[in-house]
Structure formats: C-alpha cells, structure tokens
Short mmCIF file of C-alpha atoms in Angstrom, two decimals:
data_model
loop_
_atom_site.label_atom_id
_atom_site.label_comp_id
_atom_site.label_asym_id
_atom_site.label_seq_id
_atom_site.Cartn_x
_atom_site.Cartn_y
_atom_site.Cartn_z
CA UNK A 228 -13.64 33.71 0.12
CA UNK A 229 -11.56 32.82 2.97
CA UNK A 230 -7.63 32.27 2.53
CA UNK A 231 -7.64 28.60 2.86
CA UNK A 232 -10.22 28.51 -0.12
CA UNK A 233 -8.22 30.42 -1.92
CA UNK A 234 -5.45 28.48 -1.47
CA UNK A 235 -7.62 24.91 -2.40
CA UNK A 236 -8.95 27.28 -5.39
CA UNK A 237 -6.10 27.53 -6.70
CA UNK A 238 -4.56 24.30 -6.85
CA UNK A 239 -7.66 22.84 -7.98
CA UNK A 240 -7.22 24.74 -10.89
CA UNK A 241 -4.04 24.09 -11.60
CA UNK A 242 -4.89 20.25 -12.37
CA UNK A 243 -8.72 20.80 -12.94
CA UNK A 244 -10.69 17.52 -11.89
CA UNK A 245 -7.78 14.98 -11.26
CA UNK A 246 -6.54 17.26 -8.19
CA UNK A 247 -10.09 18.75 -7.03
CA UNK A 248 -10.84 15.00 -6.88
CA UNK A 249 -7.57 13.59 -5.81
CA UNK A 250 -8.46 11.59 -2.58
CA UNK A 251 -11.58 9.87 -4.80
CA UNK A 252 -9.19 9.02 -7.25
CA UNK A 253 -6.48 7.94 -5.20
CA UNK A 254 -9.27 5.93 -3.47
CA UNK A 255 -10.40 4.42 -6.38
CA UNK A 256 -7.12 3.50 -7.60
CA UNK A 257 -6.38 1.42 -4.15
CA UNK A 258 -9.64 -0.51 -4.79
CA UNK A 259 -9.27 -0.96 -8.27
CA UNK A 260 -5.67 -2.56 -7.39
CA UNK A 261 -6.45 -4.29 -4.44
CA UNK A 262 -9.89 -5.93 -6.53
CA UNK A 263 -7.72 -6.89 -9.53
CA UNK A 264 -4.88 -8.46 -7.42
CA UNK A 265 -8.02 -10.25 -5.55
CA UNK A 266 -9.94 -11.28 -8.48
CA UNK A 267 -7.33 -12.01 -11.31
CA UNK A 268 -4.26 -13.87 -9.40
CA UNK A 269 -2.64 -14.67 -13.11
CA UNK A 270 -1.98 -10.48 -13.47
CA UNK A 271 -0.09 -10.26 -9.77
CA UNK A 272 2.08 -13.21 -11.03
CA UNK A 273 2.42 -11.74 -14.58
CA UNK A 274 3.34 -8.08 -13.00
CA UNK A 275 5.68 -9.97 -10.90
CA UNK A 276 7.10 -11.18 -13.55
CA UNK A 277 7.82 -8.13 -15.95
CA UNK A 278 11.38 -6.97 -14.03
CA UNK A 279 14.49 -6.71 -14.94
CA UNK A 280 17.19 -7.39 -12.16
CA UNK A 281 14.81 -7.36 -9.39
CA UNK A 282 13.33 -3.63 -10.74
CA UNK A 283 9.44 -4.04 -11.15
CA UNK A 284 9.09 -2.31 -14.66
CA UNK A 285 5.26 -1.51 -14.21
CA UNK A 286 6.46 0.55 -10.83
CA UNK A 287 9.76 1.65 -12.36
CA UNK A 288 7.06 3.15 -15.36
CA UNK A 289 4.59 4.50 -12.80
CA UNK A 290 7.16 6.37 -10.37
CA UNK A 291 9.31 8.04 -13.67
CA UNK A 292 6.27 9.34 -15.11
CA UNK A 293 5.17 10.68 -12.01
CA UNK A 294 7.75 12.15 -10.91
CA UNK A 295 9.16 13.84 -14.22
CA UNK A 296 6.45 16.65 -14.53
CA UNK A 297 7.16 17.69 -10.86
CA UNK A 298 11.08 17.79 -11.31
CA UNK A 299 10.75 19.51 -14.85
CA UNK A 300 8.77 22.62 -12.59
CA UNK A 301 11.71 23.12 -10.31
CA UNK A 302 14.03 25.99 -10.91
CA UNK A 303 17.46 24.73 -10.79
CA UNK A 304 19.05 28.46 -10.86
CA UNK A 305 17.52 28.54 -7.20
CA UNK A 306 18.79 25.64 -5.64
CA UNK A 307 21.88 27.35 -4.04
CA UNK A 308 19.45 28.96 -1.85
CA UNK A 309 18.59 26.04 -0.59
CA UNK A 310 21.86 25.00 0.10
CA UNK A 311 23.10 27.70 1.61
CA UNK A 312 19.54 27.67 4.63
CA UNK A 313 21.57 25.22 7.21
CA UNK A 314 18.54 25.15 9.27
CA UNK A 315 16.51 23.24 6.86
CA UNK A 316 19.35 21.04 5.63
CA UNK A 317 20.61 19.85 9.34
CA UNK A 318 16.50 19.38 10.45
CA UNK A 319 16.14 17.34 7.75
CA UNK A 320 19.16 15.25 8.56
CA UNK A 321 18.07 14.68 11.86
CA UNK A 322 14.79 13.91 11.02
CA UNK A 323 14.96 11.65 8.28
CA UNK A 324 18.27 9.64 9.59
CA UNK A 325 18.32 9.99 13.53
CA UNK A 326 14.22 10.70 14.30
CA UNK A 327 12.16 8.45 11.42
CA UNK A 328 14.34 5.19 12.21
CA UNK A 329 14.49 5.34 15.79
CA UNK A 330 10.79 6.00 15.99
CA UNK A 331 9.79 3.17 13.73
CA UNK A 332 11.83 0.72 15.20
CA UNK A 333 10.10 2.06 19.00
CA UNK A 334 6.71 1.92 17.35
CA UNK A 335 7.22 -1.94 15.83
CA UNK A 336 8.55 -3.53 19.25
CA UNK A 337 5.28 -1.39 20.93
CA UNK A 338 2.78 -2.74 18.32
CA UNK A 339 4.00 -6.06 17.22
CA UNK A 340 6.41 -7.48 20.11
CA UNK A 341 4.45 -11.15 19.00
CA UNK A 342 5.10 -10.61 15.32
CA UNK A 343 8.44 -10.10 14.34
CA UNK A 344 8.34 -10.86 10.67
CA UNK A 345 5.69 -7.73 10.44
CA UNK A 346 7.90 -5.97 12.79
CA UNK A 347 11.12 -6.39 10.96
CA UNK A 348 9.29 -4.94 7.48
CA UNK A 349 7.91 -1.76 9.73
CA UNK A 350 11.63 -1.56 10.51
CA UNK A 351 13.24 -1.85 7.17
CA UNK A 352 9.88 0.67 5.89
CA UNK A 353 11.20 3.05 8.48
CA UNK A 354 14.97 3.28 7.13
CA UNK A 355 13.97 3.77 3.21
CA UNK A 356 13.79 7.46 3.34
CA UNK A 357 11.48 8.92 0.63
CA UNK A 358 12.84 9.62 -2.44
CA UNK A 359 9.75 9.58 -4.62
CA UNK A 360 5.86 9.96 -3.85
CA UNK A 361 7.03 13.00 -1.53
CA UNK A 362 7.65 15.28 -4.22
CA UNK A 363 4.00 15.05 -5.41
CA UNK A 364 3.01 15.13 -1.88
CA UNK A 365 4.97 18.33 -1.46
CA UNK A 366 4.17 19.95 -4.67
CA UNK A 367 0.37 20.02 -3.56
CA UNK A 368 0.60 21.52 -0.52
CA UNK A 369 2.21 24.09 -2.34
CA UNK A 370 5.87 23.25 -0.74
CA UNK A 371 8.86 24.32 -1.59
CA UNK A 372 10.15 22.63 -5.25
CA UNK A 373 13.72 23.83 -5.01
CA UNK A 374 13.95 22.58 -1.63
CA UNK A 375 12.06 19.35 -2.09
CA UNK A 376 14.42 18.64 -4.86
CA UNK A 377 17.36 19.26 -3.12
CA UNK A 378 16.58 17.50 0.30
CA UNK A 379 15.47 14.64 -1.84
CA UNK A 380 18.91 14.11 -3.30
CA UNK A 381 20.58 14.35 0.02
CA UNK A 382 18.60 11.69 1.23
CA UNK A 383 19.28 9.80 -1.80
CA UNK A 384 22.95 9.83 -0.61
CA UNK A 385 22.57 8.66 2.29
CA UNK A 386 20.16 5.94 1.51
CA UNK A 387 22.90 4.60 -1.01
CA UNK A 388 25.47 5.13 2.10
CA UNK A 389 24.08 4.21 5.53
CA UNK A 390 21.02 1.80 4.52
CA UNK A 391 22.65 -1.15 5.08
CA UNK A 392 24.50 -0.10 7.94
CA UNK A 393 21.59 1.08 9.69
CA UNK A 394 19.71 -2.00 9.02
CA UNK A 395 22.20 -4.00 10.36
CA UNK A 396 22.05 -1.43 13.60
CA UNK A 397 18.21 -1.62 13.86
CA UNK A 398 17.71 -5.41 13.37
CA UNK A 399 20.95 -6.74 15.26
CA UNK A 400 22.81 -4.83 17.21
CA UNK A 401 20.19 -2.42 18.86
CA UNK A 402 18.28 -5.38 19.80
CA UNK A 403 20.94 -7.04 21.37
CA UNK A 404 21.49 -4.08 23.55
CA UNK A 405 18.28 -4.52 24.99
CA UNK A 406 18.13 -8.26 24.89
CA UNK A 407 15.14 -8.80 22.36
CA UNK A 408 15.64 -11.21 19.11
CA UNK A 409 18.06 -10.16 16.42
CA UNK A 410 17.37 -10.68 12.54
CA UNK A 411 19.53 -9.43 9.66
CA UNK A 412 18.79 -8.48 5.85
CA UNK A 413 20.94 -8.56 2.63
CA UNK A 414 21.14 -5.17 0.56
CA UNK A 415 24.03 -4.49 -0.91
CA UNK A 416 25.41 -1.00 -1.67
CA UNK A 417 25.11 -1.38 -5.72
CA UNK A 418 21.32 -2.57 -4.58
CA UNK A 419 20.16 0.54 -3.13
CA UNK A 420 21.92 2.76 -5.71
CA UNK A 421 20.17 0.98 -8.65
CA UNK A 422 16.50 2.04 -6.65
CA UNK A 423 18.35 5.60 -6.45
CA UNK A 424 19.17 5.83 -9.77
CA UNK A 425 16.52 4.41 -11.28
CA UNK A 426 13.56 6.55 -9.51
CA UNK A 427 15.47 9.52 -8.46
CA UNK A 428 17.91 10.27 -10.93
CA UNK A 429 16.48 9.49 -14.35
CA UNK A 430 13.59 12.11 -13.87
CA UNK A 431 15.74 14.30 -11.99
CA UNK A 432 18.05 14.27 -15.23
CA UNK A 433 15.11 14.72 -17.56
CA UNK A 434 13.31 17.26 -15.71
CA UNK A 435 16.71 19.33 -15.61
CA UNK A 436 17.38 19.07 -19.34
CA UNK A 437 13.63 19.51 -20.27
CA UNK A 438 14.09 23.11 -18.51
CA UNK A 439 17.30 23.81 -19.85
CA UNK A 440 16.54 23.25 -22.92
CA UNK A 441 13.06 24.01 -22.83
CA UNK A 442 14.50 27.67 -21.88
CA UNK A 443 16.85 28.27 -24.09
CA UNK A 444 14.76 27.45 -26.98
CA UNK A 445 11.63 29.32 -26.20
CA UNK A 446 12.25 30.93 -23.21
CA UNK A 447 10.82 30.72 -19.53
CA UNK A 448 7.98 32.36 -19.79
CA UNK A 449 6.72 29.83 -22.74
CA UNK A 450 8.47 27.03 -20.48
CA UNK A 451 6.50 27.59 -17.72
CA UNK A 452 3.11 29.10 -18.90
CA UNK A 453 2.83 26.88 -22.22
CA UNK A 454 4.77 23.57 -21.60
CA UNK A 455 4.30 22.74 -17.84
CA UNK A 456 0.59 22.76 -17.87
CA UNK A 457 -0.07 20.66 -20.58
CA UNK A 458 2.94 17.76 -18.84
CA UNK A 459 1.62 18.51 -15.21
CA UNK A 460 -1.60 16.07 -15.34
CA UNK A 461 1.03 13.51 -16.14
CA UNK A 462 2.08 13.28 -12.47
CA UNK A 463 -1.20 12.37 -11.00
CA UNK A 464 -1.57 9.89 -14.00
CA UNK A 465 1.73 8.20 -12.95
CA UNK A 466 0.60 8.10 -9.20
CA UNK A 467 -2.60 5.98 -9.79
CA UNK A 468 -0.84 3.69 -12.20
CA UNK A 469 1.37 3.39 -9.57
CA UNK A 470 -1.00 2.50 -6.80
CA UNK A 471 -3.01 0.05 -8.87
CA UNK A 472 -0.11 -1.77 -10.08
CA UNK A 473 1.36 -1.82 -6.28
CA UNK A 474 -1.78 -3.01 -4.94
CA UNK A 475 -2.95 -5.78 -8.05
CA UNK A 476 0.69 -6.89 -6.86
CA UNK A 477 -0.41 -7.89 -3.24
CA UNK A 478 -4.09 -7.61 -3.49
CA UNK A 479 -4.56 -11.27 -1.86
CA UNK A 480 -2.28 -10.74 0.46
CA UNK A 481 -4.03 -7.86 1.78
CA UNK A 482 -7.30 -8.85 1.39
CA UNK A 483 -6.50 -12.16 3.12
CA UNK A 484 -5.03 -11.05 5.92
CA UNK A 485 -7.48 -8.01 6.99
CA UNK A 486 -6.48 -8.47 10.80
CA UNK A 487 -2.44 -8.47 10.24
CA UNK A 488 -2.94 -5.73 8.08
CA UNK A 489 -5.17 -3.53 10.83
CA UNK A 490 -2.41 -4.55 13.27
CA UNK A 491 0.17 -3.11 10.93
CA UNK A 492 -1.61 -0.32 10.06
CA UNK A 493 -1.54 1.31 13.40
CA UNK A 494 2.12 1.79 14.32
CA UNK A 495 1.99 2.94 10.78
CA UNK A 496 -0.77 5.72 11.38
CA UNK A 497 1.05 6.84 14.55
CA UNK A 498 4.38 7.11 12.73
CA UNK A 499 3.65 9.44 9.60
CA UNK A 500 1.34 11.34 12.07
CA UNK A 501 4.31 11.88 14.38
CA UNK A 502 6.85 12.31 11.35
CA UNK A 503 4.80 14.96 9.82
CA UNK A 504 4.01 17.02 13.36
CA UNK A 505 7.54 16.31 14.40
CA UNK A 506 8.58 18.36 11.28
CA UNK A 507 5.63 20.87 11.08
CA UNK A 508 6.51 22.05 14.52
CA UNK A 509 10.70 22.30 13.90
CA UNK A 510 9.65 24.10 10.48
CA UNK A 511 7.96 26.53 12.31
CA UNK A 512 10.01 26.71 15.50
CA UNK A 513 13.29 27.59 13.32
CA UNK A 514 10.50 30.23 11.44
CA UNK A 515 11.51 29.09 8.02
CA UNK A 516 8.22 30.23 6.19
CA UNK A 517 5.11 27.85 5.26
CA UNK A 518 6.87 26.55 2.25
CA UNK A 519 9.92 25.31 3.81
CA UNK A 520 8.33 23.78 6.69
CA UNK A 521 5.98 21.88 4.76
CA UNK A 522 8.60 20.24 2.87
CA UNK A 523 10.54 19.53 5.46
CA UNK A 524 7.43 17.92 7.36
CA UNK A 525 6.43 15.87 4.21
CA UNK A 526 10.22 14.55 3.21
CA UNK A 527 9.85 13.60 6.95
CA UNK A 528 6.88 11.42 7.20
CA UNK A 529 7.37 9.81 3.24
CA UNK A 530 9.59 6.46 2.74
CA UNK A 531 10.80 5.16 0.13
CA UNK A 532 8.76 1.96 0.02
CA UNK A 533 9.46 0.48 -3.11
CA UNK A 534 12.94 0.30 -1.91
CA UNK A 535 11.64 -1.42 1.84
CA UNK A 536 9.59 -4.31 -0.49
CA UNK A 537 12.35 -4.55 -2.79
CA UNK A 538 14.64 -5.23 0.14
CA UNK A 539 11.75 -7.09 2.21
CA UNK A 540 11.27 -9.46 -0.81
CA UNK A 541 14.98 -10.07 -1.93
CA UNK A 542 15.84 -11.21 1.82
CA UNK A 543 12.67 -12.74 2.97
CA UNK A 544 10.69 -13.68 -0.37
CA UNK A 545 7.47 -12.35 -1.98
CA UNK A 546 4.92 -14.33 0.39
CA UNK A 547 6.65 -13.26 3.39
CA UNK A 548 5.76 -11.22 6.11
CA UNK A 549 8.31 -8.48 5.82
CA UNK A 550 7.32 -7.84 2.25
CA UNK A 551 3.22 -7.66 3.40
CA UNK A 552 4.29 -4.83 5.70
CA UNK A 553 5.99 -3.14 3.33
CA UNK A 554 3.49 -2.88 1.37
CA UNK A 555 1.08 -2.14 4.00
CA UNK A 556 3.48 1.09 4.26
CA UNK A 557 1.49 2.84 1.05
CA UNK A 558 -1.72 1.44 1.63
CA UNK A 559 -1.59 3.50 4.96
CA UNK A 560 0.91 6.29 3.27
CA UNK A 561 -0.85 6.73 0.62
CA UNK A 562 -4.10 8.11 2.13
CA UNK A 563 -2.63 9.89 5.30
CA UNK A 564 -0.42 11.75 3.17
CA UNK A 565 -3.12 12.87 0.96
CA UNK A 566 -5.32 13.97 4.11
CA UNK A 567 -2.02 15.87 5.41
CA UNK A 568 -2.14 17.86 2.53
CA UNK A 569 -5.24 19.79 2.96
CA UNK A 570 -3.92 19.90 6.58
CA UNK A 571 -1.19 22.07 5.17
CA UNK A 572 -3.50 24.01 3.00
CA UNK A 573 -5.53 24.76 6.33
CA UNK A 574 -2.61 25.71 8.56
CA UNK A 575 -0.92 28.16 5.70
CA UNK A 576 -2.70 30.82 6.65
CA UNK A 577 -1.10 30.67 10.09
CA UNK A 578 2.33 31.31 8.06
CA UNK A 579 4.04 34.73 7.73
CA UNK A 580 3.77 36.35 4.02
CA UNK A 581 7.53 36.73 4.06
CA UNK A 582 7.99 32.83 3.63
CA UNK A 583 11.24 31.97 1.07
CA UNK A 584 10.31 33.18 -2.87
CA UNK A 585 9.29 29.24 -4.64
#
C-alpha cells in the first residue's frame, strides 16, 4: 500500500462511511438544498424567517455543531507553540489580509467589469476571512489543529477590527484611485463581532472546557480514545445540515439564474485555486512541515461566507445581487475545498517526516 493510501486509509477510518464518502455526501447535500429551496419556496421564506437579530438560527445550529467536535480535539497545552513559529503567524497575516482581498477585488473587476452588483458580493466574499468551515477542511487533510485554532482566532480579530475599514477601501476608495464606480456597505463593528462570537467563540469555549474537564475527570487517554470518537461524526453531520439549509435558502435564486451563477463561479474557481497554491507554496518555501503548510494554505483559500451574505443582505437586501454571490461563494467553496483535500493527502508524501508534533 502506497503512502498516500495509507494516509486516505486512515482517515477513512477515523469517520467510517460519512468521510470515505464525503464528496457524495457533500454532493448530495447541495442538491438536496438547492431542490428543496426550488421546489418548496414556503421553507426558504420560513428558514428566513427563524433569526434572531439578523443571525440565521438554522446556520447558527449547523456551523456550532460542526465545529464543536473539531475544537474539542485540539490540545490547548500546545498552542504556545504555535505562537511562538513567526513564520506561520506573519504568512498568514499577509495572506489572509493583504493577498485574499487584493486578489478578489482584481479577479471581480477581470470577470464581471458589466456586473457590479455580483462584483461588489465577490468583493465583500473576499474580505470575510474564514473563521468556520476551514477547520473541518483542515482537520481532514490531516492539518495542524493547534495551529488551525490559533490562526483562526487571529483572523477573528481582525475581521471584528479591519472589516469595515477594508470594505470601505475595496469598494470606494481603491476604485476611485483608478477611476472605476464606487459603492459602499453598512457593517458595523458590534455586527461583525456578533458573527465572531457567535460561530467562533461559543464552540471554541465549549470545545476548551469539554477537554478540560473531560481531562481532569477521566483523563486524556479516555478523553481522546473514548469520548472524541463517538462526538467526531457530529462535525460532518453539522456540515451537511449546514449546506442544505444554505442552499434551500437560495435554491431559486440559483437555479434561476444558471448563467450569473457560471459567470460568478469562475473568478471564484480561480481565487481559492490561487489562495490555496499561494499558501501551499509559502508553507513549503519557509519548510514548515506538511501540517503547517496545509493549514496555512486552507485558512488561506476559506471565507467566512455567512458573514459576506449576512453583510450582502443587511446592505443590499435578500433578492439582491450581492447576496446571490455570496452565496455562490460555498456553492463553489464547498466542493473545491473538498477536492483540495485529497490534493493534500496526495502531496504529503512529498513532506519531510520531521513536520511539527499535532
């Protein structure tokens, strides 16, 4: 058995079926949420309806129970490790904050200079770094959890602090530069650290006190061989709630629009493919081991989109075209992602054995 099988082997069997099947699933979740938004209009309305202060509960649901089970794995006692490697901490900055935005807003005027509603949502997709579907993402691919978890929060920080400043770069003042139409969005500070707290920090606060206290009660060895496996199935459950609820809530909207959405799709395709090579090659460049690059190449290319439709929606409205992009921005995500990761499966073999310890 070669090392790449190996590798798949393994994972498999860590979540059995659900993960050796993952992109059928994940496929069949899109459908299944694209045919129920189509075909029963009352349950996009009714979904639509079930938030509180602009926070879709069905997505708030799907996102903490996906992320929990991957959080609770981490091993907080390790995270100064991460903290202390400069390398990955500054290549993520620049990345995720000077790269992903920059490249998105190039990609939108290249794409879709003759529709700017569609190209301000690829914009606003662009500067919601990825604070959520990234950990599962990364977790797969056998990443690095300690550092996943920590660049996460960073860019948690300064989605809460520059998001609104950078849209206002992106969308007015950039353009003016170069003479090309401005636009503007509203998304207040207290907005954007409501998303943060709400799909970041609760399951980052439950997945630390599930292993603290998980450990002092029964130990790690119990923690880890008894209790994770029988919460870590949870994750992938989460995910494909969350994609059919995401999907029932625009499924006309995509399926009406198949030509918009093709037209959005590309810059889209080009970006995470560019995000995630971008970061792949700097991982290995600065030689920081297969785990380390990978997450560093997956917190990259991920955004946080239910932050961009949140935005999209609040400034725009529902119907618009911002919000259609941004939820383009899984469709597309969603599946590319999941490819990437056997991608990384593939190239880990090309990867020193004297990677960082997970």
């Amino acid at each position: 058995m070669s090392t790449t099988q190996a590798v798949r082997g393994a994972v498999a069997a860590r979540l059995s079926t659900l993960d050796r099947l993952l992109p059928l699933w994940i496929g069949l979740a899109m459908l299944a949420g694209l045919l129920l938004g189509r075909g029963v209009p009352a349950l996009g309305e009714v979904l639509q309806a079930v938030q509180v202060d602009g926070i879709s509960l069905p997505i708030a649901l799907g996102l903490l129970v996906m992320m929990y089970p991957v959080l609770a794995k981490v091993r907080y006692d390790r995270l100064d490790s991460v903290t202390g490697d400069k390398r990955l901490l500054v290549s993520s900055l620049v990345l995720n904050w000077l790269v992903g935005p920059l490249l998105m807003f190039a990609l939108a005027w290249l794409f879709l200079p003759d529709l700017p509603q569609y190209r301000t949502g690829l914009i606003i997709v662009g500067l919601a770094r990825c604070i959520a579907m990234v950990i599962i993402w990364n977790d797969l691919a056998c990443g690095d959890r300690e550092a996943a978890a920590v660049l996460v929060a960073i860019n948690s920080l300064f989605q809460v602090v520059a998001f609104a400043a950078l849209g206002w770069f992106y969308l007015s003042v950039l353009p003016g530069w170069l003479g090309l139409p401005q636009t503007s969005i509203h998304a207040t500070t207290w907005d954007i650290a409501r998303s943060v707290l709400i799909f970041l920090g609760v399951p980052l606060l439950l997945g630390f006190l599930s292993r603290r206290l998980g450990e002092q009660a029964k130990g790690r060895t119990w923690y880890e061989q008894r209790f994770l496996p029988r919460i870590g199935p949870f994750a992938l459950y989460g995910l494909l709630f969350t994609i059919v609820v995401l999907f029932a809530l625009q499924g006309r909207e995509i399926t009406s629009r198949p030509v918009d959405v093709v037209r959005i799709a590309l810059p889209l395709l080009v970006y995470f493919a560019l995000t995630w090579a971008g970061g792949y090659a700097l991982g290995a460049g600065l030689r920081l081991g297969y785990e380390r690059t990978t997450t560093l190449a997956f917190t990259a290319a991920g955004n946080n989109f239910e932050l961009a439709i949140a935005v999209a929606i609040a400034t725009f409205g529902v119907t618009s075209g911002q919000a259609l992009a941004g939820v383009v921005g899984p469709l597309i995500e969603v599946p590319v992602l999941v490819a990437l990761v056997y991608v990384s499966l593939a190239l880990r073999r090309r990867f020193s054995a004297h990677a960082p310890a997970r």
